[in-house]
JSON list of C-alpha atoms in Angstrom, two decimals:
[
{"chain": "A", "resi": 525, "resn": "MET", "atom": "CA", "xyz": [-21.73, -13.75, -3.97]},
{"chain": "A", "resi": 526, "resn": "LEU", "atom": "CA", "xyz": [-18.55, -13.25, -4.08]},
{"chain": "A", "resi": 527, "resn": "ALA", "atom": "CA", "xyz": [-16.66, -11.47, -7.52]},
{"chain": "A", "resi": 528, "resn": "THR", "atom": "CA", "xyz": [-14.15, -12.99, -9.51]},
{"chain": "A", "resi": 529, "resn": "ILE", "atom": "CA", "xyz": [-10.74, -11.13, -10.56]},
{"chain": "A", "resi": 530, "resn": "HIS", "atom": "CA", "xyz": [-10.26, -11.96, -13.06]},
{"chain": "A", "resi": 531, "resn": "ALA", "atom": "CA", "xyz": [-5.51, -12.60, -13.36]},
{"chain": "A", "resi": 532, "resn": "SER", "atom": "CA", "xyz": [-5.50, -9.55, -15.91]},
{"chain": "A", "resi": 533, "resn": "THR", "atom": "CA", "xyz": [-7.34, -7.31, -13.44]},
{"chain": "A", "resi": 534, "resn": "LYS", "atom": "CA", "xyz": [-5.29, -7.95, -10.89]},
{"chain": "A", "resi": 535, "resn": "ALA", "atom": "CA", "xyz": [-1.87, -7.23, -12.42]},
{"chain": "A", "resi": 536, "resn": "VAL", "atom": "CA", "xyz": [-3.37, -3.47, -13.39]},
{"chain": "A", "resi": 537, "resn": "VAL", "atom": "CA", "xyz": [-4.31, -3.27, -9.67]},
{"chain": "A", "resi": 538, "resn": "LEU", "atom": "CA", "xyz": [-1.01, -4.47, -8.30]},
{"chain": "A", "resi": 539, "resn": "GLU", "atom": "CA", "xyz": [0.73, -2.50, -10.36]},
{"chain": "A", "resi": 540, "resn": "ARG", "atom": "CA", "xyz": [-1.05, 0.59, -10.21]},
{"chain": "A", "resi": 541, "resn": "ASP", "atom": "CA", "xyz": [-0.90, 0.84, -6.22]},
{"chain": "A", "resi": 542, "resn": "GLU", "atom": "CA", "xyz": [2.60, -0.39, -6.84]},
{"chain": "A", "resi": 543, "resn": "PHE", "atom": "CA", "xyz": [2.25, -3.86, -4.93]},
{"chain": "A", "resi": 544, "resn": "THR", "atom": "CA", "xyz": [1.43, -1.83, -1.96]},
{"chain": "A", "resi": 545, "resn": "CYS", "atom": "CA", "xyz": [-1.47, -3.07, 0.60]},
{"chain": "A", "resi": 546, "resn": "GLN", "atom": "CA", "xyz": [-3.81, 0.63, 0.59]},
{"chain": "A", "resi": 547, "resn": "MET", "atom": "CA", "xyz": [-4.72, 0.19, 4.14]},
{"chain": "A", "resi": 548, "resn": "CYS", "atom": "CA", "xyz": [-1.29, -0.29, 6.21]},
{"chain": "A", "resi": 549, "resn": "GLY", "atom": "CA", "xyz": [1.48, 0.36, 3.84]},
{"chain": "A", "resi": 550, "resn": "HIS", "atom": "CA", "xyz": [3.97, -2.46, 3.93]},
{"chain": "A", "resi": 551, "resn": "GLY", "atom": "CA", "xyz": [4.54, -4.06, 0.57]},
{"chain": "A", "resi": 552, "resn": "VAL", "atom": "CA", "xyz": [5.43, -6.86, -1.17]},
{"chain": "A", "resi": 553, "resn": "GLY", "atom": "CA", "xyz": [9.11, -8.80, 0.10]},
{"chain": "A", "resi": 554, "resn": "ASP", "atom": "CA", "xyz": [8.74, -6.34, 3.68]},
{"chain": "A", "resi": 555, "resn": "ARG", "atom": "CA", "xyz": [8.23, -8.74, 6.88]},
{"chain": "A", "resi": 556, "resn": "ASP", "atom": "CA", "xyz": [4.65, -9.30, 7.47]},
{"chain": "A", "resi": 557, "resn": "PRO", "atom": "CA", "xyz": [4.47, -7.63, 11.34]},
{"chain": "A", "resi": 558, "resn": "SER", "atom": "CA", "xyz": [2.92, -10.75, 12.61]},
{"chain": "A", "resi": 559, "resn": "ASP", "atom": "CA", "xyz": [5.99, -13.55, 11.23]},
{"chain": "A", "resi": 560, "resn": "ARG", "atom": "CA", "xyz": [8.50, -12.18, 10.98]},
{"chain": "A", "resi": 561, "resn": "ARG", "atom": "CA", "xyz": [9.43, -15.83, 9.07]},
{"chain": "A", "resi": 562, "resn": "ARG", "atom": "CA", "xyz": [7.24, -14.80, 6.62]},
{"chain": "A", "resi": 563, "resn": "LYS", "atom": "CA", "xyz": [6.97, -11.99, 4.19]},
{"chain": "A", "resi": 564, "resn": "VAL", "atom": "CA", "xyz": [4.07, -10.09, 2.87]},
{"chain": "A", "resi": 565, "resn": "ARG", "atom": "CA", "xyz": [2.18, -11.24, 0.00]},
{"chain": "A", "resi": 566, "resn": "MET", "atom": "CA", "xyz": [-0.75, -9.62, -1.71]},
{"chain": "A", "resi": 567, "resn": "THR", "atom": "CA", "xyz": [-4.00, -9.85, -2.47]},
{"chain": "A", "resi": 568, "resn": "VAL", "atom": "CA", "xyz": [-6.74, -7.37, -4.74]},
{"chain": "A", "resi": 569, "resn": "ARG", "atom": "CA", "xyz": [-10.19, -6.62, -2.86]},
{"chain": "A", "resi": 570, "resn": "LEU", "atom": "CA", "xyz": [-13.55, -5.17, -3.64]},
{"chain": "A", "resi": 571, "resn": "ILE", "atom": "CA", "xyz": [-13.38, -1.39, -2.07]},
{"chain": "A", "resi": 572, "resn": "THR", "atom": "CA", "xyz": [-17.82, -1.53, -2.72]},
{"chain": "A", "resi": 573, "resn": "ASP", "atom": "CA", "xyz": [-19.69, -4.45, -3.03]},
{"chain": "A", "resi": 574, "resn": "ASP", "atom": "CA", "xyz": [-19.90, -3.20, -7.08]},
{"chain": "A", "resi": 575, "resn": "GLU", "atom": "CA", "xyz": [-18.01, -4.59, -10.32]},
{"chain": "A", "resi": 576, "resn": "PRO", "atom": "CA", "xyz": [-14.81, -5.70, -10.21]},
{"chain": "A", "resi": 577, "resn": "VAL", "atom": "CA", "xyz": [-13.05, -3.25, -12.73]},
{"chain": "A", "resi": 578, "resn": "PRO", "atom": "CA", "xyz": [-9.93, -1.44, -10.97]},
{"chain": "A", "resi": 579, "resn": "ASP", "atom": "CA", "xyz": [-11.23, 2.16, -10.21]},
{"chain": "A", "resi": 580, "resn": "ASN", "atom": "CA", "xyz": [-13.20, -0.30, -7.35]},
{"chain": "A", "resi": 581, "resn": "LEU", "atom": "CA", "xyz": [-10.67, -2.61, -6.69]},
{"chain": "A", "resi": 582, "resn": "ARG", "atom": "CA", "xyz": [-6.93, -1.85, -4.16]},
{"chain": "A", "resi": 583, "resn": "ALA", "atom": "CA", "xyz": [-3.62, -3.75, -3.28]},
{"chain": "A", "resi": 584, "resn": "ILE", "atom": "CA", "xyz": [-4.44, -5.05, -0.07]},
{"chain": "A", "resi": 585, "resn": "CYS", "atom": "CA", "xyz": [-2.02, -7.55, 2.28]},
{"chain": "A", "resi": 586, "resn": "THR", "atom": "CA", "xyz": [-3.41, -11.11, 3.41]},
{"chain": "A", "resi": 587, "resn": "ASN", "atom": "CA", "xyz": [-2.89, -9.81, 6.92]},
{"chain": "A", "resi": 588, "resn": "CYS", "atom": "CA", "xyz": [-5.24, -6.48, 6.34]},
{"chain": "A", "resi": 589, "resn": "ASN", "atom": "CA", "xyz": [-7.85, -9.00, 4.32]},
{"chain": "A", "resi": 590, "resn": "GLU", "atom": "CA", "xyz": [-7.92, -11.62, 6.78]},
{"chain": "A", "resi": 591, "resn": "GLY", "atom": "CA", "xyz": [-9.11, -8.35, 9.52]},
{"chain": "A", "resi": 592, "resn": "LEU", "atom": "CA", "xyz": [-5.52, -9.35, 11.25]},
{"chain": "A", "resi": 593, "resn": "GLN", "atom": "CA", "xyz": [-3.95, -5.27, 10.53]},
{"chain": "A", "resi": 594, "resn": "LYS", "atom": "CA", "xyz": [-4.31, -4.59, 14.09]},
{"chain": "A", "resi": 595, "resn": "THR", "atom": "CA", "xyz": [-1.32, -5.76, 15.10]},
{"chain": "A", "resi": 596, "resn": "ALA", "atom": "CA", "xyz": [-0.15, -3.23, 12.58]},
{"chain": "A", "resi": 597, "resn": "PRO", "atom": "CA", "xyz": [0.64, 0.49, 14.07]},
{"chain": "A", "resi": 598, "resn": "PRO", "atom": "CA", "xyz": [-1.14, 2.98, 12.91]},
{"chain": "A", "resi": 599, "resn": "LYS", "atom": "CA", "xyz": [-0.69, 5.22, 10.05]},
{"chain": "A", "resi": 600, "resn": "PRO", "atom": "CA", "xyz": [0.30, 8.47, 10.93]},
{"chain": "A", "resi": 601, "resn": "ASN", "atom": "CA", "xyz": [-1.59, 11.52, 11.18]},
{"chain": "A", "resi": 602, "resn": "ARG", "atom": "CA", "xyz": [-0.17, 14.36, 9.34]},
{"chain": "A", "resi": 603, "resn": "MET", "atom": "CA", "xyz": [1.44, 16.43, 11.45]},
{"chain": "A", "resi": 604, "resn": "GLU", "atom": "CA", "xyz": [3.26, 13.10, 12.86]},
{"chain": "A", "resi": 605, "resn": "LEU", "atom": "CA", "xyz": [4.33, 11.91, 9.54]},
{"chain": "A", "resi": 606, "resn": "MET", "atom": "CA", "xyz": [5.78, 15.94, 9.18]},
{"chain": "A", "resi": 607, "resn": "ARG", "atom": "CA", "xyz": [7.59, 15.35, 12.74]},
{"chain": "A", "resi": 608, "resn": "GLN", "atom": "CA", "xyz": [9.24, 12.04, 11.35]},
{"chain": "A", "resi": 609, "resn": "LEU", "atom": "CA", "xyz": [10.34, 13.47, 8.30]},
{"chain": "A", "resi": 610, "resn": "ARG", "atom": "CA", "xyz": [11.80, 16.69, 9.86]},
{"chain": "A", "resi": 611, "resn": "ARG", "atom": "CA", "xyz": [14.17, 14.26, 12.07]},
{"chain": "A", "resi": 612, "resn": "ALA", "atom": "CA", "xyz": [15.05, 11.74, 9.47]},
{"chain": "A", "resi": 613, "resn": "THR", "atom": "CA", "xyz": [18.03, 12.74, 7.70]},
{"chain": "A", "resi": 614, "resn": "ILE", "atom": "CA", "xyz": [18.65, 14.94, 5.00]},
{"chain": "A", "resi": 615, "resn": "ALA", "atom": "CA", "xyz": [19.27, 11.39, 2.56]},
{"chain": "A", "resi": 616, "resn": "ASP", "atom": "CA", "xyz": [16.73, 10.27, 3.50]},
{"chain": "A", "resi": 617, "resn": "GLN", "atom": "CA", "xyz": [14.41, 13.52, 2.92]},
{"chain": "A", "resi": 618, "resn": "ARG", "atom": "CA", "xyz": [15.58, 13.54, -0.44]},
{"chain": "A", "resi": 619, "resn": "HIS", "atom": "CA", "xyz": [14.62, 10.33, -0.93]},
{"chain": "A", "resi": 620, "resn": "ALA", "atom": "CA", "xyz": [11.03, 10.66, 0.52]},
{"chain": "A", "resi": 621, "resn": "LEU", "atom": "CA", "xyz": [10.88, 13.48, -1.89]},
{"chain": "A", "resi": 622, "resn": "GLU", "atom": "CA", "xyz": [11.79, 12.05, -5.27]},
{"chain": "A", "resi": 623, "resn": "TRP", "atom": "CA", "xyz": [9.89, 8.76, -4.34]},
{"chain": "A", "resi": 624, "resn": "LEU", "atom": "CA", "xyz": [7.10, 11.52, -3.90]},
{"chain": "A", "resi": 625, "resn": "GLY", "atom": "CA", "xyz": [7.77, 13.07, -6.72]},
{"chain": "A", "resi": 626, "resn": "GLN", "atom": "CA", "xyz": [7.95, 9.75, -9.19]},
{"chain": "A", "resi": 627, "resn": "LYS", "atom": "CA", "xyz": [4.38, 8.50, -7.65]},
{"chain": "A", "resi": 628, "resn": "PHE", "atom": "CA", "xyz": [2.81, 11.56, -8.17]},
{"chain": "A", "resi": 629, "resn": "SER", "atom": "CA", "xyz": [3.83, 12.29, -11.84]},
{"chain": "A", "resi": 630, "resn": "ARG", "atom": "CA", "xyz": [3.27, 9.07, -12.76]},
{"chain": "A", "resi": 631, "resn": "ARG", "atom": "CA", "xyz": [-0.32, 9.12, -11.76]},
{"chain": "A", "resi": 632, "resn": "GLN", "atom": "CA", "xyz": [-0.62, 12.65, -13.08]},
{"chain": "A", "resi": 633, "resn": "ASN", "atom": "CA", "xyz": [0.46, 11.52, -16.43]},
{"chain": "A", "resi": 634, "resn": "ASP", "atom": "CA", "xyz": [-2.19, 7.97, -16.56]}
]
């Protein structure tokens, strides 16, 4: 049986997850990796077969929802991510640091 997720709950989850797919990391407005002519679209799905409450929901792009996530590159592990950040320009490193600071300070205040 499919759970009904109310529009207001979907809005809360999409905003909490910053309109970013929690599987592949693509965001609303990014180019769709399976069709570069389209933009990524988001939906909200249950994490476990339980109640459709925000803590049990996550934002997910339609590609990942349809099982096409194998078309996207795999997430880098921690060391690969650190290597990529070290190779980035100082401006990009600062931007990443600011983004992380905003992302995690907002979650602590929630």
